[in-house]
């Protein structure tokens, strides 16, 4: 479906004062090129200046049959005929023909001239490009300046080369040394002028690659950034050429043999079937392509891939003649995004357009091939041209514009946030629309440069060729009718008696199909020429309005729909068209500076100060376009805010892109008092997302109360989430409490609603009512309520770990009155991914509880968490805290510094943690012997027991806390116990036994009974017994050592044989002392 809007895309037109009747035209580089009828002279007119003054004129070497301009290199390429021969020529430096009697150099491809060319290329050059076949079509790449030539069954690609003046001088010196007598006088003059033209580059072409297409005859070709498009009468093929350094074998030559059978089918009627093959499927078409590389300098190989194939089948009953079934207007169009440079030679988007007389087709080629738009024309279209903003088409008597979807594709490539809740853009599949048409008489051709549309019209209604063709067609129709009637009569059917057959025979058949359908033999068809006895002609330059002006007219036009039906689909469609128009303009303005830098004509057309002025103008235009885009987004947001449920979500990204505040959006969506409509689904969707996100914009009390009213009327179930939003801190608590109480009366009691009401009571300083509401539910139910709506406790944190997060008033109150509930809630939020560990730490620091509640939170987290990384982090933090507490209390027991730990009792004691958390191990029995004789504080003892418990547990890594324990001295028994624990955990039993015997021998038996078991049992007699014997020998009256020795001998006698026991007795030992133990060992051995 094509929408039609009566907007005016054209602002003015002027007639180009051409002396002779134009035969064909083309444009580029700010110039309009007119080929006079007869085709041997080209005139260039400036389309960027008022009145289109003449730039220059020059004669061609033959009759011009086709002409194209290349933006890169600023050259013209023509297909010319002379003496029944066809030539391909390129015209460079054509602007210098503005000088009177300027010289012209003619040379062959690859052969650079001496003389004027060497002096800097300050004259026009005609480059003769030899071909082995007759050229049929030609195209220039708008990105690289390369040249593509379509011949009978081949495509030849020429690469544009530039050679600077310095290299030319070097080659000239070589030539002069080889030919010393060659024009010495001219070389002297060259030396004088070349010094001022060292930076001028000379253009040349190199034949790069040849593509063989035996099954298709090019009528038109296109080239853009490696994409090659070929158009036949009813077929379009798009290929992608990529340079590759890998060697490639010539294995495609066998494909050309498939065309041999076509000669046998020349006498048959071959009806092509309709086909559309996109992407990788395009290689399944029946058109083989082979590569022949001919480049001399470029050593790289080329790889070929199929991109798109489209074949059309003519309709028997369409009633079209031969010309009406042919494709035309093939075009490859690149589009760069604003964050690209044109010099990259890799456009973000490439589009392919081609057209039948009744329909046009626009495809996107990069990032997946897809059909963007199909244009249904109201009447037969002769030619069409695609631009950034519009598609211009001409019929015989009108110029019409259609909108395009190129900007929608480019926007999605440029911005990855398109089609999210952050940003939006109308879809690529949006139906196109036609704008107002402009009437002309006898239009023949159209071309476009920037905002200038050039039209060639002639008043001839029918040329002699068309008259002759009509006569031949009528004769053929009569012959067909007679032949088919005879066939029916031969089989006994009289068509005259059957109205259906009579109607069928009255239709033309064979002439409906192009020559390529009736016969595959090659025929030469010369283009139509204007009659010499013409009745008049005109060459128009029609200027289109600026995109901003057209946008404003679209907005004015949309007001008609907004006044009658604000939810009309046409209003949304027109605003979407305006949006894409602005996006295309922003893409164009971002590349204007880059394009002007690459325009070779700029130095001849502008003064030194004009580039700066142009850049300022571009910046100003961009600001205006961005402001207009913001306004358009606001209008689209208004449309979707009142739209249906299917697309109401689009109100959110459009309102965000508009830059409007939430207060402004609310003002735009207030229903009129007389309107029966309430708030739209899109507006509520926007408002909910705004309140759910953590933004810094805080609503005033008036706006916050209005939000409460909106949701109390539209979605009361969302009131708890609305009240918990950080943007709503200024709402009236008393007024909100009444609404919440009404909600509770109607919807029933819920835990989040009760907590929200308690928060309102807290804001009203009604602590008794707050306490009463909080005591309605058990602590675990309150924790579930906080999980359901975490923003009752925390504001911020929606952006990740490093996002600023802050406690609410309820959180501060819980820290004072219900610290256990707060810790349990924070643990639950962490385990449900509502808050991260660092964010929770920040909350406790904000509350001033980093020395108490924060540690309680870590201990609770250690009990609840199952993530190994979190557990190890918590173990290290808790060990550090316990060591800090021990260090601070030991260094200054009476200090009143700010860093002194809080006196509040921890939520969990050491015994609680040992009993409830597997990471806290039970205290070893020998640690009780090492307990200090007197304790300075209960917190000191609590920290000591918790640290000892962690060291006795299975999870804490001794290596991670070892450096921290160095801060603790071994002078005290509790400090010694911690170091001894670490040494034991490391397996240093020998050293531990020695240190324990030195510091606290009374604990050695308890230590040995617990630690020297199983695989360490041998240490009783290998280490402990010798140590005790040696120490007892030195201090025979030491009762502690004697008692320890006796206990050790009992254990050794139980674990060894009599022989082993005898070997362990020292030589100087008293027999009476060891004999009872030896006897016990022998008795045990006999019983065993």
Short mmCIF file of C-alpha atoms in Angstrom, two decimals, residues 16-21 41 43 45 54 57 537:
data_model
loop_
_atom_site.label_atom_id
_atom_site.label_comp_id
_atom_site.label_asym_id
_atom_site.label_seq_id
_atom_site.Cartn_x
_atom_site.Cartn_y
_atom_site.Cartn_z
CA UNK A 16 18.69 25.96 -18.51
CA UNK A 17 19.52 28.13 -21.47
CA UNK A 18 20.85 25.55 -23.90
CA UNK A 19 21.66 26.63 -27.44
CA UNK A 20 21.05 23.30 -29.15
CA UNK A 21 18.46 20.63 -28.52
CA UNK A 41 29.46 18.22 -28.22
CA UNK A 43 28.23 21.51 -22.52
CA UNK A 45 26.46 24.11 -16.71
CA UNK A 54 27.86 27.75 -18.64
CA UNK A 57 31.95 23.22 -23.57
CA UNK A 537 12.11 20.98 -25.81
#
